[in-house]
């Protein structure tokens, strides 16, 4: 004879990721590592910004370079003589806490005090996946259009620091930087917004100072 | 688009629970999806239908329940459902429906929860 049974599962996949993220953070805390999750659109300048920060910050930096395919970004970071782990997600549009956990196992954490985790270029999917970082920095640029913030509000709601990059070409692409800044502040009144141009160096000192202040 | 990996995680969770409970068939699965997750229930359902082929889940009914967004306002203390009306769906969520301030904490709506399953198993008492 057969019977019908109801089985309670209550397994939240998001919660499972968050638990793993907290574990990642504990591992990093134990090793004195401060982690910055660098999120943002494709081509907004995430890799270039991290490269610039590596050269300007007086810290032992490490990088987890997330990409769907290719080790191109990882190679760029390696040329700055810092420990790098390239993470290819294969088909996924975001990093998750599980992937980062494995990357942490491959990094010499005892020789790192500041870890940049470059997420996959995407303003939507990474929102759902906490990695265990201490700071969430969102990097967008004027070339994505000045309506990009209002179209992707959730990533800005979770951000601690927002960089609006490529100011030098704002006029050429017809983007209102003021609108972008206002839109971020509408969504997240507490977040620090820095406008920058990695070409001219504008905003770099503010980004460096912001990261230093979070690390204290 | 991360519906595929989430769908796979859901299928794995359900099959694991079914095995532990010695299920011979899975009749029904209930999944809760928060409205604030970046998951589209329709896409998720489509991918689940693909992934369950040839598994115990193949003929089961998959029910997806959407969980509304709830917030807590740090300005006035309001706790409850967020305003999800209008085309600016997400933008209105971050505004407190009570006092209009934007300092809100999202307390519900980010779930991807495998809630329960209904299974058929051998009745050892029969």
Tab-separated table of C-alpha atoms in Angstrom:
chain	number	residue	atom	x	y	z
A	1	UNK	CA	0.000	0.000	0.000
A	2	UNK	CA	1.062	3.588	-0.636
A	3	UNK	CA	0.356	6.681	1.327
A	4	UNK	CA	0.592	10.371	0.602
A	5	UNK	CA	2.817	12.449	2.880
A	6	UNK	CA	3.524	16.167	3.092
A	7	UNK	CA	7.155	16.965	3.824
A	8	UNK	CA	8.237	20.397	5.050
A	9	UNK	CA	11.541	21.399	3.472
A	10	UNK	CA	11.904	25.171	4.027
A	11	UNK	CA	15.245	25.343	2.291
A	12	UNK	CA	15.866	28.879	1.047
A	13	UNK	CA	18.598	28.884	-1.580
A	14	UNK	CA	19.183	32.614	-1.024
A	15	UNK	CA	19.637	32.033	2.702
A	16	UNK	CA	22.050	29.180	1.966
A	17	UNK	CA	24.138	31.597	-0.123
A	18	UNK	CA	24.003	34.240	2.609
A	19	UNK	CA	25.165	31.722	5.219
A	20	UNK	CA	28.109	30.799	3.013
A	21	UNK	CA	28.819	34.502	2.518
A	22	UNK	CA	28.995	35.016	6.298
A	23	UNK	CA	31.408	32.076	6.444
A	24	UNK	CA	33.573	33.721	3.777
A	25	UNK	CA	33.582	36.918	5.787
A	26	UNK	CA	34.657	35.066	8.936
A	27	UNK	CA	37.549	33.458	7.037
A	28	UNK	CA	38.627	36.866	5.747
A	29	UNK	CA	38.261	38.482	9.182
A	30	UNK	CA	40.397	35.782	10.761
A	31	UNK	CA	43.096	36.579	8.211
A	32	UNK	CA	42.779	40.350	8.511
A	33	UNK	CA	41.467	40.696	4.955
A	34	UNK	CA	39.100	43.522	4.010
A	35	UNK	CA	37.106	42.605	0.893
A	36	UNK	CA	35.533	44.921	-1.664
A	37	UNK	CA	32.937	43.469	-4.042
A	38	UNK	CA	33.292	45.487	-7.248
A	39	UNK	CA	30.038	45.349	-9.187
A	40	UNK	CA	28.938	47.180	-12.283
A	41	UNK	CA	27.996	47.173	-15.899
A	42	UNK	CA	30.090	45.680	-18.676
A	43	UNK	CA	32.705	48.180	-19.784
A	44	UNK	CA	32.107	50.648	-16.958
A	45	UNK	CA	35.776	50.505	-15.961
A	46	UNK	CA	35.796	48.017	-13.096
A	47	UNK	CA	39.035	46.324	-14.146
A	48	UNK	CA	40.795	49.609	-14.945
A	49	UNK	CA	39.688	51.076	-11.617
A	50	UNK	CA	41.001	48.089	-9.659
A	51	UNK	CA	44.299	48.257	-11.582
A	52	UNK	CA	44.598	51.955	-10.732
A	53	UNK	CA	43.744	51.332	-7.084
A	54	UNK	CA	46.365	48.557	-6.860
A	55	UNK	CA	48.985	51.052	-8.020
A	56	UNK	CA	47.880	53.811	-5.645
A	57	UNK	CA	46.915	52.003	-2.440
A	58	UNK	CA	49.572	51.209	0.101
A	59	UNK	CA	48.163	47.788	0.928
A	60	UNK	CA	48.890	44.165	0.242
A	61	UNK	CA	46.243	43.712	-2.423
A	62	UNK	CA	44.793	40.506	-3.836
A	63	UNK	CA	42.176	40.079	-6.556
A	64	UNK	CA	39.477	37.595	-7.429
A	65	UNK	CA	38.692	38.256	-11.077
A	66	UNK	CA	35.232	37.040	-12.037
A	67	UNK	CA	34.285	36.624	-15.658
A	68	UNK	CA	31.905	34.447	-17.621
A	69	UNK	CA	34.750	33.130	-19.751
A	70	UNK	CA	38.385	34.083	-20.367
A	71	UNK	CA	41.228	34.863	-18.012
A	72	UNK	CA	41.870	38.199	-19.691
A	73	UNK	CA	41.126	40.339	-16.625
A	74	UNK	CA	43.096	38.006	-14.357
A	75	UNK	CA	46.085	38.466	-16.660
A	76	UNK	CA	45.788	42.241	-16.415
A	77	UNK	CA	45.878	42.078	-12.614
A	78	UNK	CA	48.814	39.661	-12.614
A	79	UNK	CA	50.867	42.241	-14.482
A	80	UNK	CA	50.605	44.396	-11.325
A	81	UNK	CA	52.377	41.625	-9.358
A	82	UNK	CA	49.539	40.855	-6.961
A	83	UNK	CA	48.039	37.454	-6.143
A	84	UNK	CA	45.105	36.778	-8.445
A	85	UNK	CA	42.531	34.032	-8.803
A	86	UNK	CA	40.537	34.049	-12.029
A	87	UNK	CA	37.009	32.751	-11.586
A	88	UNK	CA	35.149	31.716	-14.694
A	89	UNK	CA	31.474	31.247	-14.053
A	90	UNK	CA	30.987	29.417	-17.363
A	91	UNK	CA	27.339	30.179	-17.956
A	92	UNK	CA	26.455	32.265	-14.948
A	93	UNK	CA	25.972	35.978	-14.850
A	94	UNK	CA	27.225	36.556	-11.304
A	95	UNK	CA	29.625	35.271	-8.678
A	96	UNK	CA	28.191	33.486	-5.679
A	97	UNK	CA	29.461	32.806	-2.176
A	98	UNK	CA	30.346	29.220	-3.042
A	99	UNK	CA	32.621	30.200	-5.942
A	100	UNK	CA	34.276	32.853	-3.782
A	101	UNK	CA	34.823	30.327	-0.989
A	102	UNK	CA	36.923	28.203	-3.363
A	103	UNK	CA	38.797	31.237	-4.648
A	104	UNK	CA	39.676	32.169	-1.051
A	105	UNK	CA	41.214	28.704	-0.620
A	106	UNK	CA	43.541	29.437	-3.536
A	107	UNK	CA	44.727	32.836	-2.308
A	108	UNK	CA	47.598	33.484	0.143
A	109	UNK	CA	45.270	35.285	2.559
A	110	UNK	CA	48.030	35.797	5.121
A	111	UNK	CA	49.757	38.066	2.590
A	112	UNK	CA	46.650	40.084	1.681
A	113	UNK	CA	44.950	42.847	3.614
A	114	UNK	CA	42.748	44.244	0.855
A	115	UNK	CA	40.938	41.913	-1.542
A	116	UNK	CA	39.075	43.153	-4.584
A	117	UNK	CA	36.428	40.766	-5.892
A	118	UNK	CA	35.561	41.821	-9.414
A	119	UNK	CA	32.078	40.537	-10.142
A	120	UNK	CA	30.773	39.643	-13.594
A	121	UNK	CA	29.735	42.776	-15.523
A	122	UNK	CA	26.022	42.887	-14.811
A	123	UNK	CA	23.694	45.225	-12.903
A	124	UNK	CA	20.956	42.679	-12.255
A	125	UNK	CA	21.975	39.173	-11.212
A	126	UNK	CA	24.768	39.906	-8.682
A	127	UNK	CA	22.195	41.735	-6.534
A	128	UNK	CA	20.833	38.429	-5.257
A	129	UNK	CA	24.220	37.040	-4.208
A	130	UNK	CA	26.049	38.294	-1.162
A	131	UNK	CA	29.686	37.177	-1.349
A	132	UNK	CA	30.753	38.052	2.179
A	133	UNK	CA	32.568	41.249	1.229
A	134	UNK	CA	32.856	44.157	3.662
A	135	UNK	CA	32.144	46.845	1.072
A	136	UNK	CA	29.971	46.784	-2.033
A	137	UNK	CA	31.265	49.230	-4.621
A	138	UNK	CA	29.152	49.731	-7.748
A	139	UNK	CA	30.930	51.161	-10.798
A	140	UNK	CA	28.905	52.532	-13.677
A	141	UNK	CA	29.832	54.942	-16.443
A	142	UNK	CA	28.121	57.679	-18.394
A	143	UNK	CA	28.330	55.618	-21.584
A	144	UNK	CA	25.640	53.234	-20.305
A	145	UNK	CA	23.178	56.128	-20.555
A	146	UNK	CA	22.033	58.448	-17.797
A	147	UNK	CA	18.921	56.361	-17.161
A	148	UNK	CA	20.930	53.308	-16.130
A	149	UNK	CA	20.510	54.016	-12.398
A	150	UNK	CA	16.735	54.285	-12.455
A	151	UNK	CA	16.539	51.145	-14.578
A	152	UNK	CA	18.562	49.084	-12.090
A	153	UNK	CA	17.693	50.513	-8.665
A	154	UNK	CA	18.243	47.444	-6.515
A	155	UNK	CA	21.978	47.220	-7.033
A	156	UNK	CA	22.251	50.801	-5.797
A	157	UNK	CA	20.090	50.135	-2.773
A	158	UNK	CA	22.590	47.531	-1.594
A	159	UNK	CA	25.699	49.583	-2.455
A	160	UNK	CA	28.006	51.229	0.081
A	161	UNK	CA	29.919	53.231	-2.493
A	162	UNK	CA	28.951	54.240	-6.037
A	163	UNK	CA	31.430	55.409	-8.679
A	164	UNK	CA	30.122	57.101	-11.812
A	165	UNK	CA	33.018	56.830	-14.255
A	166	UNK	CA	34.100	58.268	-17.636
A	167	UNK	CA	33.057	61.829	-16.822
A	168	UNK	CA	35.356	63.002	-19.623
A	169	UNK	CA	32.990	61.643	-22.275
A	170	UNK	CA	29.680	62.667	-20.660
A	171	UNK	CA	29.066	65.456	-23.184
A	172	UNK	CA	30.014	63.262	-26.125
A	173	UNK	CA	27.464	60.630	-25.167
A	174	UNK	CA	24.863	63.175	-24.042
A	175	UNK	CA	24.616	61.936	-20.456
A	176	UNK	CA	23.612	64.092	-17.513
A	177	UNK	CA	25.934	63.200	-14.645
A	178	UNK	CA	23.764	65.261	-12.313
A	179	UNK	CA	20.756	63.084	-13.116
A	180	UNK	CA	22.754	59.918	-12.445
A	181	UNK	CA	23.963	61.210	-9.071
A	182	UNK	CA	20.441	62.345	-8.127
A	183	UNK	CA	18.961	58.996	-9.113
A	184	UNK	CA	21.432	57.126	-6.892
A	185	UNK	CA	20.671	59.435	-3.963
A	186	UNK	CA	16.939	59.008	-4.530
A	187	UNK	CA	17.308	55.243	-4.184
A	188	UNK	CA	19.918	55.196	-1.428
A	189	UNK	CA	20.221	58.466	0.519
A	190	UNK	CA	23.093	57.133	2.654
A	191	UNK	CA	25.433	56.012	-0.111
A	192	UNK	CA	28.582	57.905	-1.053
A	193	UNK	CA	28.626	58.812	-4.761
A	194	UNK	CA	31.902	59.702	-6.449
A	195	UNK	CA	32.127	60.958	-10.020
A	196	UNK	CA	35.353	60.023	-11.733
A	197	UNK	CA	37.399	59.813	-14.871
A	198	UNK	CA	40.187	57.296	-14.850
A	199	UNK	CA	41.533	59.066	-17.969
A	200	UNK	CA	42.035	62.424	-16.230
A	201	UNK	CA	42.418	61.129	-12.669
A	202	UNK	CA	39.376	63.020	-11.424
A	203	UNK	CA	37.760	61.447	-8.397
A	204	UNK	CA	40.592	58.995	-7.781
A	205	UNK	CA	41.684	60.614	-4.499
A	206	UNK	CA	38.099	60.455	-3.242
A	207	UNK	CA	37.783	56.768	-4.113
A	208	UNK	CA	41.094	56.010	-2.382
A	209	UNK	CA	40.008	57.960	0.701
A	210	UNK	CA	36.612	56.251	0.776
A	211	UNK	CA	38.152	52.767	0.699
A	212	UNK	CA	40.713	53.726	3.365
A	213	UNK	CA	37.979	55.087	5.615
A	214	UNK	CA	35.953	51.876	5.329
A	215	UNK	CA	39.024	49.811	6.143
A	216	UNK	CA	39.547	51.604	9.477
B	1	UNK	CA	19.794	35.327	-16.045
B	2	UNK	CA	20.456	32.974	-13.181
B	3	UNK	CA	17.186	31.092	-13.284
B	4	UNK	CA	18.976	28.002	-14.576
B	5	UNK	CA	21.307	27.620	-11.600
B	6	UNK	CA	18.479	28.411	-9.178
B	7	UNK	CA	16.221	25.881	-10.908
B	8	UNK	CA	18.973	23.276	-10.636
B	9	UNK	CA	19.421	24.065	-6.920
B	10	UNK	CA	15.662	23.693	-6.400
B	11	UNK	CA	15.566	20.338	-8.226
B	12	UNK	CA	18.569	19.076	-6.225
B	13	UNK	CA	16.977	20.156	-2.934
B	14	UNK	CA	13.671	18.462	-3.760
B	15	UNK	CA	15.226	15.210	-4.999
B	16	UNK	CA	17.445	15.065	-1.925
B	17	UNK	CA	14.460	15.509	0.414
B	18	UNK	CA	12.458	12.951	-1.563
B	19	UNK	CA	15.238	10.402	-1.266
B	20	UNK	CA	15.620	10.984	2.478
B	21	UNK	CA	11.881	10.457	2.900
B	22	UNK	CA	11.885	7.354	0.713
B	23	UNK	CA	9.466	8.856	-1.755
B	24	UNK	CA	8.355	6.709	-4.650
B	25	UNK	CA	6.845	9.651	-6.418
B	26	UNK	CA	6.656	13.414	-5.923
B	27	UNK	CA	3.145	14.734	-6.474
B	28	UNK	CA	3.540	18.396	-5.692
B	29	UNK	CA	6.261	20.958	-4.933
B	30	UNK	CA	5.688	24.421	-3.496
B	31	UNK	CA	8.337	27.072	-4.056
B	32	UNK	CA	8.278	30.612	-2.676
B	33	UNK	CA	9.865	33.350	-4.774
B	34	UNK	CA	10.290	36.837	-3.349
B	35	UNK	CA	9.150	39.628	-5.637
B	36	UNK	CA	12.423	41.404	-5.086
B	37	UNK	CA	14.648	38.581	-6.266
B	38	UNK	CA	16.002	38.941	-9.751
B	39	UNK	CA	14.135	35.779	-10.703
B	40	UNK	CA	11.351	35.665	-13.216
B	41	UNK	CA	8.862	32.982	-12.056
B	42	UNK	CA	7.829	32.165	-15.614
B	43	UNK	CA	11.403	31.594	-16.769
B	44	UNK	CA	12.063	29.608	-13.624
B	45	UNK	CA	9.028	27.406	-14.293
B	46	UNK	CA	10.144	26.817	-17.885
B	47	UNK	CA	13.624	25.736	-16.785
B	48	UNK	CA	12.238	23.540	-14.021
B	49	UNK	CA	10.093	21.769	-16.596
B	50	UNK	CA	13.227	21.064	-18.641
B	51	UNK	CA	15.322	19.915	-15.682
B	52	UNK	CA	12.764	17.546	-14.163
B	53	UNK	CA	12.545	15.351	-17.229
B	54	UNK	CA	13.460	11.789	-16.320
B	55	UNK	CA	13.456	12.466	-12.567
B	56	UNK	CA	10.955	11.671	-9.815
B	57	UNK	CA	9.666	15.189	-10.325
B	58	UNK	CA	8.641	14.592	-13.923
B	59	UNK	CA	4.895	14.362	-13.325
B	60	UNK	CA	4.621	16.522	-10.231
B	61	UNK	CA	2.777	19.779	-10.009
B	62	UNK	CA	5.080	22.698	-9.364
B	63	UNK	CA	3.451	25.585	-7.521
B	64	UNK	CA	5.248	28.918	-7.384
B	65	UNK	CA	4.036	31.353	-4.733
B	66	UNK	CA	5.210	34.934	-4.974
B	67	UNK	CA	6.168	36.591	-1.701
B	68	UNK	CA	5.353	40.305	-1.544
B	69	UNK	CA	8.001	42.821	-0.534
B	70	UNK	CA	7.925	43.998	3.066
B	71	UNK	CA	9.941	46.846	4.473
B	72	UNK	CA	10.839	48.447	7.755
B	73	UNK	CA	11.211	52.229	7.769
B	74	UNK	CA	14.121	53.610	9.748
B	75	UNK	CA	12.454	57.036	9.910
B	76	UNK	CA	8.936	56.339	11.190
B	77	UNK	CA	9.177	52.677	12.189
B	78	UNK	CA	6.554	51.500	9.678
B	79	UNK	CA	6.629	47.747	9.168
B	80	UNK	CA	4.656	46.162	6.380
B	81	UNK	CA	4.113	45.707	2.689
B	82	UNK	CA	6.020	48.000	0.347
B	83	UNK	CA	4.354	49.950	-2.405
B	84	UNK	CA	4.851	47.943	-5.580
B	85	UNK	CA	2.294	49.752	-7.705
B	86	UNK	CA	2.999	51.537	-10.920
B	87	UNK	CA	5.514	51.068	-13.662
B	88	UNK	CA	8.476	52.194	-11.554
B	89	UNK	CA	7.955	48.963	-9.679
B	90	UNK	CA	11.293	48.878	-7.867
B	91	UNK	CA	11.730	52.588	-7.272
B	92	UNK	CA	8.531	52.841	-5.248
B	93	UNK	CA	9.669	50.004	-2.992
B	94	UNK	CA	12.381	52.118	-1.448
B	95	UNK	CA	9.891	54.809	-0.416
B	96	UNK	CA	8.038	54.328	2.884
B	97	UNK	CA	4.281	54.243	2.148
B	98	UNK	CA	3.655	55.828	5.547
B	99	UNK	CA	6.031	58.809	5.763
B	100	UNK	CA	7.555	59.003	2.263
B	101	UNK	CA	11.139	58.728	3.519
B	102	UNK	CA	13.628	56.568	1.662
B	103	UNK	CA	15.508	55.067	4.589
B	104	UNK	CA	13.935	51.653	4.402
B	105	UNK	CA	15.154	48.164	5.081
B	106	UNK	CA	13.781	45.327	2.955
B	107	UNK	CA	12.666	42.581	5.364
B	108	UNK	CA	10.838	40.226	2.995
B	109	UNK	CA	10.748	39.546	-0.716
B	110	UNK	CA	14.185	38.092	-1.398
B	111	UNK	CA	13.316	34.425	-0.915
B	112	UNK	CA	13.895	31.469	-3.175
B	113	UNK	CA	12.517	28.902	-0.781
B	114	UNK	CA	11.671	25.278	-1.412
B	115	UNK	CA	8.751	25.221	1.016
B	116	UNK	CA	7.350	21.692	0.948
B	117	UNK	CA	6.664	18.650	-1.168
B	118	UNK	CA	3.845	16.136	-1.294
B	119	UNK	CA	5.142	12.632	-1.874
B	120	UNK	CA	3.883	9.127	-2.307
B	121	UNK	CA	5.609	6.449	-0.254
B	122	UNK	CA	5.143	2.901	0.910
B	123	UNK	CA	2.759	2.736	3.850
B	124	UNK	CA	4.572	0.449	6.245
B	125	UNK	CA	1.608	0.386	8.635
B	126	UNK	CA	-0.762	-0.932	5.999
